[in-house]
Amino acid sequence: MSAFSISINSDCSTDANFRAWITVITNIMATAWVQTSDTGQINLLTVTHPLSIGNVQGYQIWRMNDSLQSTTPCYLKLEYGASTSSSATYPGIWVSVGTGTDGAGNLTGSNGIRIGLSSSAGNTGGTIKGSIDINRVCMYVFYGNVNTQMLICVERTHNTSGSDTSTGIMCFLNSYVSNTTSFSCIPSVVTTSQAAWNFAMPASLTSNAWGTNIYTFPIRTWGQGETSPSNQLFVHYPSDITALNLIPITTWEGTTRTFLPVGSPYAALGYGTTVAQQAFAIRYE
Amino acid sequence: MATATTSTSTAYFTTDAGFRTMGSAIGTAITSVNLIKTSDTGQINWTTVLHPTTQSTVSGYEVYRFNDYLQSTSPVYIKIEYGCGSYAVGYMGLWITVGTGTDGAGNLTGNISQRVAIASSAIDTNTRTSYFSGDVNRLCFVLWPQNPANMSSQWLVFGIERSHNASGVDTGTAAHIFWSSATSPFGSCQYLLLGTTTNFITPYVSQGWYCSIPPSGGGSLSPNLYSYPIKSYNMYETLPIFNFVHFAGTDFATGSTFSITGYDSVSRTYYVPGMVNTNAGYFAFTGAPLTTALLMRYE
């Protein structure tokens, strides 16, 4: 597993700039996941930049590379193009998850959920931050501007020991346009996407610092009931943790992982709270 | 494990006999599901107690305790005060407090929870069944459900159980206390630490049960129906309780009994007592969430 923080510009105004940010994402994904041999995938040498808002210029199919892939495969389809917001010069990414592919870029065993993430501004000073392993990815693309940044977080479900299970795939997303979305992909089960994350946060508090510890809030989605918590995302009260200061978070199964608080408080990240502002931290190891 | 039911007129008394019948039935049901009534002095005498004639009046109390292997090291005592609630003369009210000890005269000692008031704000003239489930280490009850006209105005809901580890086994860390009635229609809960005073943090009371339910879709995913676990909160989100779970209101029928497998892979029996809440937890930040209802453990 590894963390990354790489400069990336939120810009589709030229072929070169459009290819540049897709290349950064591609290189990160290739460090731990495997790009499939599906035909028709985007050619980063020849693809042209989108000319209209919402245009998709091409896609990639990635698969996990862990021991569960042979029995419970996970495929991630990323489509690249222009934002559905105000300008074709702003990036857009569409995310789908499935349990198979037909070899021609169409996911199979998918629940049919395809979520579009869009920037509503350009950004020449952004970064892509996050971490990746053979069984998960969590990347905050175009980080640094609330109008450009997009979160893509995919991982397997976990058991009470925190180990991956074959139950399903959890996907957590966030961007200016789609705000906060989550969905799960459970084989043989029809699930729907949700317009917010599933977490509960006491409304009457503004901080959760007790003694020497600060407590964060786990995030789930819904599939067969409530899924296990994400190991890649936690919500916290904004005032409790300083943005970009790495923190260790110990989960209920006793494992400590490193997280990066990304600041940018939101008003409505989840269903489970009426707290005025929430922020989240992404796994960073 | 055991269950019990009582059939009494709904939450309403006008005579000593009516109050005694209603209150003593609750006490009898609690002992029948395996909790122990303590020998504290001063406990209510159901043959002589007079019914309260003014609102917010307590006529007497009983003290119960767990009877499990953790009771010697992490004791749990439950004081139930019976009387007239805050809504109207003759409307039943209970005040429930949990502590880690008792002085033998009805006063809880050690770490003590909030004194929980649950009361009916409506009554009807029918005889209604109340439902109890418990064991040596837990108790839950729902009084006077199944009146669609009044539902959460009439019901009294209470549950207490020990905290659990990741395998679902009881721990001596804390007690989960959950309640709901017209006084707290969205439900409230408290996670009472059972340790010594040196590590005790004043228990936080959540206004709302700690549960997230999708705003659409429900839990029906063939071939199964899925329910939604309820947790406590004290510094951090606890592991789920077993006394109650929530479900999408359209998924289960009132009066039904179901087996639900928990996070610990243990199957338990639950009953739908007939409650429908439109907002029973911290899961609504925009508009009305999915209509939800309550399943109580019933075995």
Coordinates of C-alpha atoms in Angstrom, one line a residue:
Chain A
M1 CA 0.0 0.0 0.0
S2 CA 1.1 3.5 -0.6
A3 CA 0.1 7.1 -0.2
F4 CA 0.4 9.7 -2.9
S5 CA 0.2 13.4 -3.4
I6 CA 0.9 14.6 -6.9
S7 CA 0.2 17.8 -8.7
I8 CA -2.7 17.7 -11.1
N9 CA -4.5 20.4 -13.0
S10 CA -8.2 20.5 -13.3
D11 CA -8.3 21.5 -17.0
C12 CA -9.7 20.1 -20.2
S13 CA -9.0 23.1 -22.4
T14 CA -6.4 21.3 -24.6
D15 CA -5.7 17.8 -25.6
A16 CA -2.4 17.9 -23.7
N17 CA -4.0 19.2 -20.5
F18 CA -6.9 16.7 -20.7
R19 CA -4.4 13.8 -21.2
A20 CA -2.2 15.1 -18.4
W21 CA -4.7 14.6 -15.6
I22 CA -5.9 11.3 -16.9
T23 CA -2.3 10.1 -17.1
V24 CA -1.7 11.0 -13.4
I25 CA -4.8 8.9 -12.4
T26 CA -3.7 6.1 -14.7
N27 CA -0.2 6.0 -13.2
I28 CA -1.6 5.9 -9.7
M29 CA -4.0 3.1 -10.5
A30 CA -1.3 1.1 -12.2
T31 CA 0.7 0.9 -9.1
A32 CA -1.7 -1.5 -7.4
W33 CA -4.6 -2.4 -9.7
V34 CA -4.5 -4.1 -13.1
Q35 CA -5.9 -2.5 -16.2
T36 CA -7.9 -5.1 -18.0
S37 CA -7.5 -6.0 -21.7
D38 CA -10.9 -4.7 -22.6
T39 CA -11.0 -3.4 -26.1
G40 CA -11.9 0.2 -26.7
Q41 CA -10.1 1.7 -23.8
I42 CA -8.9 5.3 -23.9
N43 CA -5.7 5.9 -25.8
L44 CA -3.8 8.6 -23.9
L45 CA -1.6 9.4 -26.9
T46 CA -4.5 10.2 -29.2
V47 CA -7.6 11.1 -27.2
T48 CA -8.8 14.6 -27.7
H49 CA -10.2 16.9 -25.2
P50 CA -14.0 17.3 -24.9
L51 CA -15.7 20.1 -26.6
S52 CA -19.1 20.0 -24.9
I53 CA -20.1 19.8 -21.3
G54 CA -20.9 16.2 -20.2
N55 CA -19.0 14.6 -23.1
V56 CA -17.2 11.4 -22.3
Q57 CA -14.0 10.9 -24.3
G58 CA -13.0 7.4 -23.2
Y59 CA -12.8 4.9 -20.4
Q60 CA -10.6 2.6 -18.5
I61 CA -11.4 -0.7 -16.8
W62 CA -9.4 -1.6 -13.7
R63 CA -9.6 -4.6 -11.5
M64 CA -8.4 -5.4 -8.0
N65 CA -5.3 -7.6 -7.7
D66 CA -6.0 -9.3 -4.4
S67 CA -6.6 -12.9 -3.4
L68 CA -10.4 -12.4 -3.5
Q69 CA -10.3 -11.3 -7.1
S70 CA -10.5 -14.8 -8.4
T71 CA -13.6 -15.7 -6.5
T72 CA -15.2 -12.3 -6.0
P73 CA -14.0 -10.0 -8.7
C74 CA -14.2 -6.3 -8.5
Y75 CA -13.9 -4.1 -11.7
L76 CA -13.9 -0.4 -11.6
K77 CA -14.8 1.6 -14.7
L78 CA -13.6 5.2 -15.0
E79 CA -14.9 7.3 -17.8
Y80 CA -13.2 10.6 -18.5
G81 CA -14.6 13.7 -20.1
A82 CA -16.0 17.1 -19.4
S83 CA -17.9 18.3 -16.4
T84 CA -21.6 18.4 -16.6
S85 CA -21.4 21.8 -14.9
S86 CA -20.8 25.1 -16.7
S87 CA -17.9 24.5 -19.0
A88 CA -16.4 21.8 -21.1
T89 CA -12.9 22.9 -19.9
Y90 CA -13.7 21.5 -16.5
P91 CA -13.2 17.7 -15.9
G92 CA -15.7 15.1 -15.3
I93 CA -15.3 11.5 -14.2
W94 CA -17.9 8.8 -14.2
V95 CA -17.5 5.8 -11.8
S96 CA -19.1 2.4 -12.1
V97 CA -18.3 -0.8 -10.3
G98 CA -19.1 -4.4 -11.4
T99 CA -18.1 -8.0 -10.8
G100 CA -17.2 -8.7 -14.4
T101 CA -16.6 -7.3 -17.8
D102 CA -17.6 -8.4 -21.3
G103 CA -14.2 -7.7 -22.7
A104 CA -15.4 -4.7 -24.6
G105 CA -15.7 -2.2 -21.8
N106 CA -19.1 -3.1 -20.5
L107 CA -19.3 -4.1 -16.8
T108 CA -21.2 -7.3 -16.0
G109 CA -22.7 -8.2 -12.7
S110 CA -23.0 -4.5 -12.1
N111 CA -25.8 -3.0 -10.3
G112 CA -26.1 -0.5 -13.1
I113 CA -25.1 2.5 -11.0
R114 CA -23.0 5.0 -12.8
I115 CA -22.1 8.1 -10.9
G116 CA -20.8 11.3 -12.5
L117 CA -18.4 13.5 -10.7
S118 CA -17.8 17.0 -12.0
S119 CA -15.7 20.0 -11.4
S120 CA -17.3 23.4 -11.6
A121 CA -14.1 25.3 -11.9
G122 CA -10.6 25.1 -13.3
N123 CA -7.6 24.6 -11.0
T124 CA -4.0 24.9 -12.0
G125 CA -2.6 24.3 -8.5
G126 CA -4.4 21.2 -7.4
T127 CA -3.1 17.9 -6.2
I128 CA -4.4 14.3 -6.2
K129 CA -4.1 12.9 -2.7
G130 CA -4.9 9.5 -1.3
S131 CA -3.7 5.9 -1.1
I132 CA -4.0 2.7 -3.0
D133 CA -3.5 -1.0 -2.5
I134 CA -4.3 -4.1 -4.5
N135 CA -7.7 -4.3 -2.8
R136 CA -8.7 -0.6 -2.5
V137 CA -8.3 2.9 -3.7
C138 CA -9.1 6.2 -2.2
M139 CA -8.2 9.3 -4.2
Y140 CA -9.1 12.9 -3.9
V141 CA -8.7 14.3 -7.4
F142 CA -8.1 18.0 -8.0
Y143 CA -7.9 18.5 -4.3
G144 CA -7.5 22.1 -3.1
N145 CA -10.6 23.7 -4.3
V146 CA -14.1 22.7 -3.2
N147 CA -15.4 23.4 -6.7
T148 CA -12.9 21.1 -8.4
Q149 CA -12.2 18.2 -6.0
M150 CA -13.6 14.8 -6.6
L151 CA -13.4 11.8 -4.2
I152 CA -13.3 8.3 -5.5
C153 CA -13.2 5.6 -2.8
V154 CA -13.6 1.9 -3.5
E155 CA -13.0 -1.0 -1.2
R156 CA -14.3 -4.4 -0.3
T157 CA -16.7 -5.0 2.6
H158 CA -15.0 -6.1 5.9
N159 CA -15.7 -8.5 8.7
T160 CA -15.7 -7.7 12.4
S161 CA -11.9 -8.3 12.4
G162 CA -11.5 -5.7 9.7
S163 CA -10.5 -8.2 7.0
D164 CA -11.9 -8.1 3.6
T165 CA -14.9 -10.2 2.8
S166 CA -16.5 -11.4 -0.5
T167 CA -19.8 -9.9 0.4
G168 CA -19.5 -6.9 -1.8
I169 CA -17.9 -3.6 -2.8
M170 CA -18.4 -0.3 -1.2
C171 CA -18.1 2.9 -3.2
F172 CA -18.0 6.4 -1.7
L173 CA -17.9 9.5 -3.9
N174 CA -18.0 13.2 -3.6
S175 CA -17.8 16.2 -5.9
Y176 CA -19.2 19.6 -6.3
V177 CA -22.0 18.3 -8.6
S178 CA -23.0 15.0 -7.2
N179 CA -22.1 16.1 -3.7
T180 CA -21.9 13.0 -1.6
T181 CA -22.9 9.7 -3.0
S182 CA -22.4 6.1 -1.8
F183 CA -23.4 2.8 -3.1
S184 CA -22.6 -0.8 -2.7
C185 CA -22.2 -3.5 -5.3
I186 CA -23.4 -6.8 -3.8
P187 CA -23.3 -9.8 -6.2
S188 CA -26.8 -11.0 -7.0
V189 CA -28.5 -8.2 -5.1
V190 CA -30.1 -5.1 -6.5
T191 CA -28.9 -2.1 -4.7
T192 CA -29.5 1.6 -5.2
S193 CA -27.2 4.6 -4.9
Q194 CA -27.7 6.9 -2.0
A195 CA -27.4 10.6 -2.1
A196 CA -25.4 10.8 1.1
W197 CA -23.1 8.7 3.2
N198 CA -24.3 6.6 6.0
F199 CA -23.0 7.7 9.3
A200 CA -24.4 9.0 12.6
M201 CA -23.1 12.0 14.4
P202 CA -24.5 13.5 17.6
A203 CA -26.2 16.7 16.7
S204 CA -25.8 18.3 20.1
L205 CA -22.0 18.3 20.0
T206 CA -19.5 20.5 18.2
S207 CA -16.5 18.6 19.1
N208 CA -15.7 15.0 20.0
A209 CA -12.4 15.4 21.8
W210 CA -12.4 13.5 25.1
G211 CA -9.3 13.5 27.3
T212 CA -6.3 12.9 25.1
N213 CA -8.3 11.3 22.3
I214 CA -10.4 12.6 19.4
Y215 CA -13.1 10.3 18.2
T216 CA -14.2 10.1 14.6
F217 CA -17.2 8.6 13.0
P218 CA -17.3 5.5 10.7
I219 CA -19.0 5.6 7.4
R220 CA -21.0 2.9 5.8
T221 CA -23.3 2.4 2.9
W222 CA -26.3 0.1 2.5
G223 CA -26.5 -3.1 0.6
Q224 CA -27.7 -6.1 2.5
G225 CA -28.8 -3.9 5.3
E226 CA -26.1 -1.7 6.7
T227 CA -22.6 -2.6 5.4
S228 CA -19.4 -2.7 7.4
P229 CA -17.6 0.6 8.0
S230 CA -15.2 1.9 5.4
N231 CA -11.5 1.5 6.3
Q232 CA -10.7 4.5 4.1
L233 CA -12.9 7.3 5.2
F234 CA -13.9 8.8 8.6
V235 CA -16.0 11.8 9.4
H236 CA -15.1 14.2 12.2
Y237 CA -16.1 17.5 13.6
P238 CA -14.1 20.1 11.6
S239 CA -12.7 21.9 14.7
D240 CA -11.3 18.7 16.1
I241 CA -8.6 18.0 13.5
T242 CA -6.4 20.3 11.5
A243 CA -6.5 19.7 7.8
L244 CA -3.5 18.0 6.3
N245 CA -2.0 16.9 9.6
L246 CA -1.6 13.2 9.4
I247 CA -3.5 11.3 12.2
P248 CA -3.6 7.7 13.3
I249 CA -7.1 6.3 13.7
T250 CA -7.7 3.1 15.6
T251 CA -10.9 1.3 14.6
W252 CA -13.0 -1.0 16.7
E253 CA -11.2 -4.1 15.6
G254 CA -8.0 -2.6 17.1
T255 CA -6.2 -1.7 13.9
T256 CA -4.5 1.7 13.6
R257 CA -4.3 3.3 10.2
T258 CA -2.9 6.6 9.0
F259 CA -5.4 9.2 7.7
L260 CA -5.2 12.6 6.1
P261 CA -7.8 15.1 7.2
V262 CA -8.7 17.0 4.1
G263 CA -10.6 19.9 5.6
S264 CA -13.3 21.6 3.5
P265 CA -16.2 21.2 5.9
Y266 CA -19.5 20.2 4.3
A267 CA -23.0 20.8 5.5
A268 CA -24.6 17.6 4.5
L269 CA -22.2 14.7 4.0
G270 CA -24.4 12.0 5.6
Y271 CA -27.9 10.9 6.4
G272 CA -27.1 10.4 10.0
T273 CA -26.6 13.8 11.3
T274 CA -28.0 17.3 11.7
V275 CA -24.6 18.6 12.7
A276 CA -24.1 21.9 10.9
Q277 CA -20.6 21.1 9.5
Q278 CA -18.7 17.9 9.0
A279 CA -15.3 17.1 7.6
F280 CA -13.7 13.9 6.6
A281 CA -10.3 12.2 6.5
I282 CA -9.0 9.8 3.8
R283 CA -6.7 6.9 4.4
Y284 CA -3.2 7.8 3.7
E285 CA -0.9 4.9 3.9
Chain B
M1 CA -34.3 -16.1 27.9
A2 CA -37.9 -15.5 28.4
T3 CA -40.8 -13.4 27.2
A4 CA -44.0 -12.2 28.9
T5 CA -47.1 -10.3 28.0
T6 CA -49.6 -8.3 30.1
S7 CA -53.0 -7.2 29.2
T8 CA -54.2 -4.1 30.9
S9 CA -56.2 -1.1 30.1
T10 CA -54.1 1.3 28.2
A11 CA -52.0 3.6 30.3
Y12 CA -54.9 4.9 32.2
F13 CA -56.1 4.5 35.7
T14 CA -58.7 6.3 37.8
T15 CA -58.7 4.1 40.9
D16 CA -56.3 2.5 43.3
A17 CA -57.2 -0.9 41.9
G18 CA -56.5 0.2 38.4
F19 CA -53.2 1.6 39.2
R20 CA -52.2 -1.5 41.2
T21 CA -53.2 -3.8 38.4
M22 CA -51.3 -1.9 35.8
G23 CA -48.1 -1.4 37.9
S24 CA -47.9 -4.8 39.4
A25 CA -48.3 -6.4 36.0
I26 CA -45.2 -4.6 34.9
G27 CA -43.2 -5.7 37.9
T28 CA -44.4 -9.3 37.6
A29 CA -43.5 -9.4 34.0
I30 CA -40.0 -8.1 34.7
T31 CA -39.2 -10.8 37.2
S32 CA -40.8 -13.4 35.0
V33 CA -38.2 -12.6 32.3
N34 CA -35.3 -13.4 34.8
L35 CA -34.4 -10.2 36.4
I36 CA -34.1 -10.2 40.2
K37 CA -36.0 -7.9 42.5
T38 CA -33.7 -6.6 45.2
S39 CA -34.4 -6.6 48.9
D40 CA -34.2 -2.8 49.1
T41 CA -36.5 -1.5 51.8
G42 CA -39.3 0.9 51.0
Q43 CA -40.4 -0.7 47.7
I44 CA -43.9 -0.3 46.5
N45 CA -46.6 -2.4 48.1
W46 CA -49.0 -3.3 45.4
T47 CA -51.7 -4.2 47.9
T48 CA -51.8 -0.9 49.6
V49 CA -50.4 1.8 47.3
L50 CA -52.8 4.6 46.4
H51 CA -53.1 5.8 42.9
P52 CA -51.6 9.3 42.2
T53 CA -54.1 12.0 41.7
T54 CA -51.9 14.7 40.3
Q55 CA -49.6 14.9 37.4
S56 CA -45.9 14.1 37.6
T57 CA -46.3 12.2 40.9
V58 CA -44.5 9.1 41.9
S59 CA -46.3 6.6 44.1
G60 CA -43.5 4.2 44.7
Y61 CA -40.6 2.3 43.3
E62 CA -39.0 -1.1 42.7
V63 CA -35.4 -2.0 42.2
Y64 CA -34.2 -4.9 40.0
R65 CA -30.8 -6.2 39.1
F66 CA -29.2 -8.4 36.5
N67 CA -28.3 -11.9 37.6
D68 CA -25.5 -12.8 35.2
Y69 CA -21.9 -13.7 35.7
L70 CA -20.8 -10.1 35.3
Q71 CA -23.1 -8.8 38.0
S72 CA -20.4 -9.4 40.7
T73 CA -17.8 -7.3 38.9
S74 CA -20.0 -4.9 36.8
P75 CA -23.3 -4.7 38.7
V76 CA -26.4 -3.2 37.1
Y77 CA -29.3 -2.0 39.2
I78 CA -32.5 -0.7 37.7
K79 CA -34.9 1.5 39.7
I80 CA -38.4 1.8 38.3
E81 CA -40.7 4.5 39.8
Y82 CA -44.4 4.2 39.1
G83 CA -46.8 7.1 39.0
C84 CA -48.7 9.6 37.0
G85 CA -46.8 11.0 34.1
S86 CA -46.6 14.7 33.1
Y87 CA -49.4 14.7 30.6
A88 CA -52.7 14.3 32.4
V89 CA -54.1 12.9 35.7
G90 CA -54.5 9.1 35.3
Y91 CA -52.0 8.8 32.5
M92 CA -49.3 6.3 33.4
G93 CA -45.7 7.4 33.8
L94 CA -42.5 5.5 34.7
W95 CA -39.2 6.9 35.8
I96 CA -36.3 4.6 35.3
T97 CA -32.8 5.1 36.6
V98 CA -29.8 2.7 36.3
G99 CA -26.9 2.5 38.7
T100 CA -24.1 0.3 39.6
G101 CA -25.1 -0.2 43.3
T102 CA -27.9 0.4 45.8
D103 CA -27.8 1.5 49.4
G104 CA -30.4 -1.0 50.4
A105 CA -33.0 1.6 50.9
G106 CA -33.9 2.3 47.3
N107 CA -31.2 4.8 46.5
L108 CA -28.9 3.9 43.6
T109 CA -25.2 4.4 44.2
G110 CA -22.0 4.4 42.1
N111 CA -22.3 5.4 38.5
I112 CA -25.9 6.5 37.9
S113 CA -27.7 7.2 34.7
Q114 CA -30.1 10.0 33.9
R115 CA -33.5 9.5 35.5
V116 CA -35.5 8.6 32.5
A117 CA -39.1 9.7 32.3
I118 CA -41.4 7.8 30.0
A119 CA -45.1 8.6 29.9
S120 CA -48.1 8.3 27.8
S121 CA -49.8 11.4 26.4
A122 CA -52.8 9.5 25.1
I123 CA -54.9 6.6 26.1
D124 CA -57.7 4.6 24.7
T125 CA -60.4 2.5 26.2
N126 CA -59.3 -0.9 24.9
T127 CA -57.3 -3.5 26.8
R128 CA -53.9 -3.6 25.1
T129 CA -51.2 -6.2 25.3
S130 CA -47.7 -5.2 26.5
Y131 CA -44.6 -7.1 25.5
F132 CA -41.6 -8.0 27.6
S133 CA -38.4 -9.9 26.8
G134 CA -35.4 -10.4 29.0
D135 CA -32.8 -12.6 30.5
V136 CA -30.4 -12.5 33.4
N137 CA -28.4 -9.8 31.5
R138 CA -31.0 -7.7 29.7
L139 CA -34.6 -6.4 29.6
C140 CA -36.7 -4.8 27.0
F141 CA -40.4 -3.9 27.0
V142 CA -43.0 -2.1 24.9
L143 CA -46.1 -1.2 26.7
W144 CA -49.5 -0.7 25.1
P145 CA -48.6 -0.8 21.4
Q146 CA -51.0 -1.7 18.6
N147 CA -53.2 1.3 18.8
P148 CA -52.7 2.8 15.3
A149 CA -54.5 6.0 16.3
N150 CA -52.1 6.9 19.0
M151 CA -48.9 4.9 18.5
S152 CA -46.0 6.8 19.8
S153 CA -48.3 9.0 22.0
Q154 CA -49.3 6.0 24.0
W155 CA -46.4 3.5 23.9
L156 CA -43.7 3.3 26.6
V157 CA -40.5 1.7 25.3
F158 CA -37.5 0.8 27.4
G159 CA -34.5 -1.5 27.0
I160 CA -31.3 -2.2 28.9
E161 CA -28.5 -4.5 28.1
R162 CA -24.8 -4.8 28.6
S163 CA -22.2 -3.6 26.1
H164 CA -20.9 -6.3 23.7
N165 CA -17.6 -7.1 22.1
A166 CA -17.0 -7.7 18.4
S167 CA -18.1 -11.3 18.9
G168 CA -21.4 -10.2 20.4
V169 CA -20.4 -11.4 23.9
D170 CA -21.4 -9.2 26.9
T171 CA -18.7 -7.0 28.4
G172 CA -18.6 -5.3 31.7
T173 CA -17.8 -2.0 30.2
A174 CA -21.2 -0.3 30.1
A175 CA -24.9 -0.6 29.9
H176 CA -26.9 0.4 26.9
I177 CA -30.1 2.2 28.0
F178 CA -32.8 3.0 25.4
W179 CA -36.2 4.6 25.8
S180 CA -38.9 6.2 23.9
S181 CA -42.4 7.5 24.6
A182 CA -44.4 10.7 24.1
T183 CA -41.8 12.4 26.2
S184 CA -39.0 11.6 23.7
P185 CA -40.8 10.4 20.5
F186 CA -37.6 10.2 18.5
G187 CA -36.1 8.0 21.2
S188 CA -33.2 8.7 23.5
C189 CA -30.4 6.6 24.7
Q190 CA -27.5 6.6 27.2
Y191 CA -24.4 4.5 27.4
L192 CA -23.6 4.2 31.1
L193 CA -20.1 3.2 31.9
L194 CA -19.9 0.7 34.7
G195 CA -16.3 1.2 35.7
T196 CA -15.0 3.1 38.7
T197 CA -15.4 6.8 39.2
T198 CA -11.9 7.4 38.1
N199 CA -12.6 6.5 34.5
F200 CA -16.2 7.6 34.5
I201 CA -17.3 10.2 32.1
T202 CA -20.7 11.8 32.7
P203 CA -23.0 9.8 30.5
Y204 CA -24.1 11.6 27.4
V205 CA -27.8 11.4 26.5
S206 CA -28.5 11.2 22.8
Q207 CA -31.7 12.7 21.7
G208 CA -32.5 10.1 19.1
W209 CA -31.5 6.6 18.7
Y210 CA -28.2 6.1 16.9
C211 CA -29.3 4.4 13.7
S212 CA -29.1 5.2 10.0
I213 CA -31.7 4.0 7.6
P214 CA -31.7 4.7 3.8
P215 CA -34.1 7.4 2.9
S216 CA -35.5 5.2 0.1
G217 CA -35.6 1.6 -1.0
G218 CA -36.1 -0.2 2.3
G219 CA -34.5 -3.4 3.4
S220 CA -36.2 -5.8 1.1
L221 CA -33.5 -7.4 -1.0
S222 CA -34.6 -10.8 -2.2
P223 CA -34.3 -13.4 -0.8
N224 CA -33.9 -11.6 2.6
L225 CA -35.3 -8.7 4.5
Y226 CA -32.7 -6.5 6.2
S227 CA -33.1 -4.5 9.3
Y228 CA -30.9 -1.7 10.6
P229 CA -28.9 -1.9 13.8
I230 CA -29.1 0.6 16.6
K231 CA -26.1 1.8 18.5
S232 CA -25.3 3.9 21.5
Y233 CA -22.9 6.8 21.6
N234 CA -20.4 7.7 24.2
M235 CA -17.3 9.4 22.9
Y236 CA -17.5 7.0 20.0
E237 CA -20.1 4.9 18.2
T238 CA -20.6 1.6 20.1
L239 CA -21.3 -1.8 18.6
P240 CA -25.0 -2.4 18.0
I241 CA -27.5 -3.4 20.7
F242 CA -29.5 -6.5 20.4
N243 CA -32.7 -5.5 22.3
F244 CA -34.0 -3.4 19.4
V245 CA -33.5 -2.9 15.6
H246 CA -35.1 -0.6 13.2
F247 CA -36.6 -1.6 9.9
A248 CA -38.3 0.0 6.9
G249 CA -41.9 0.4 7.8
T250 CA -43.2 -1.5 4.9
D251 CA -41.0 -4.5 5.3
F252 CA -42.6 -6.2 8.3
A253 CA -46.1 -6.5 9.5
T254 CA -47.3 -5.7 13.0
G255 CA -47.6 -8.7 15.1
S256 CA -45.0 -10.7 13.1
T257 CA -42.1 -12.6 14.6
F258 CA -38.8 -12.8 12.7
S259 CA -35.3 -14.3 13.1
I260 CA -32.6 -11.7 12.6
T261 CA -29.0 -12.5 12.4
G262 CA -26.8 -9.9 14.0
Y263 CA -23.2 -8.8 13.3
D264 CA -22.0 -11.6 15.5
S265 CA -23.7 -14.2 13.2
V266 CA -26.1 -15.1 16.0
S267 CA -29.8 -15.5 15.1
R268 CA -32.2 -13.9 17.5
T269 CA -36.0 -13.7 17.5
Y270 CA -37.7 -10.3 17.1
Y271 CA -41.3 -9.1 17.3
V272 CA -43.0 -6.2 15.6
P273 CA -45.0 -4.6 18.4
G274 CA -46.8 -2.2 16.0
M275 CA -44.9 1.0 16.3
V276 CA -44.3 3.2 13.3
N277 CA -42.0 6.2 13.7
T278 CA -41.3 8.7 11.0
N279 CA -38.1 9.8 12.6
A280 CA -36.5 7.4 15.0
G281 CA -32.8 8.2 14.8
Y282 CA -30.2 10.5 13.6
F283 CA -30.7 9.7 10.0
A284 CA -32.6 12.6 8.6
F285 CA -30.8 15.7 7.3
T286 CA -33.0 16.5 4.4
G287 CA -36.7 16.1 4.5
A288 CA -38.6 13.1 5.9
P289 CA -36.7 9.8 5.9
L290 CA -38.1 6.5 5.0
T291 CA -40.9 5.6 7.4
T292 CA -39.3 3.3 10.0
A293 CA -40.5 1.1 12.7
L294 CA -39.2 -0.9 15.7
L295 CA -38.5 -4.6 16.2
M296 CA -38.0 -5.7 19.8
R297 CA -36.1 -8.8 20.8
Y298 CA -38.6 -11.4 21.8
E299 CA -37.2 -14.6 23.0

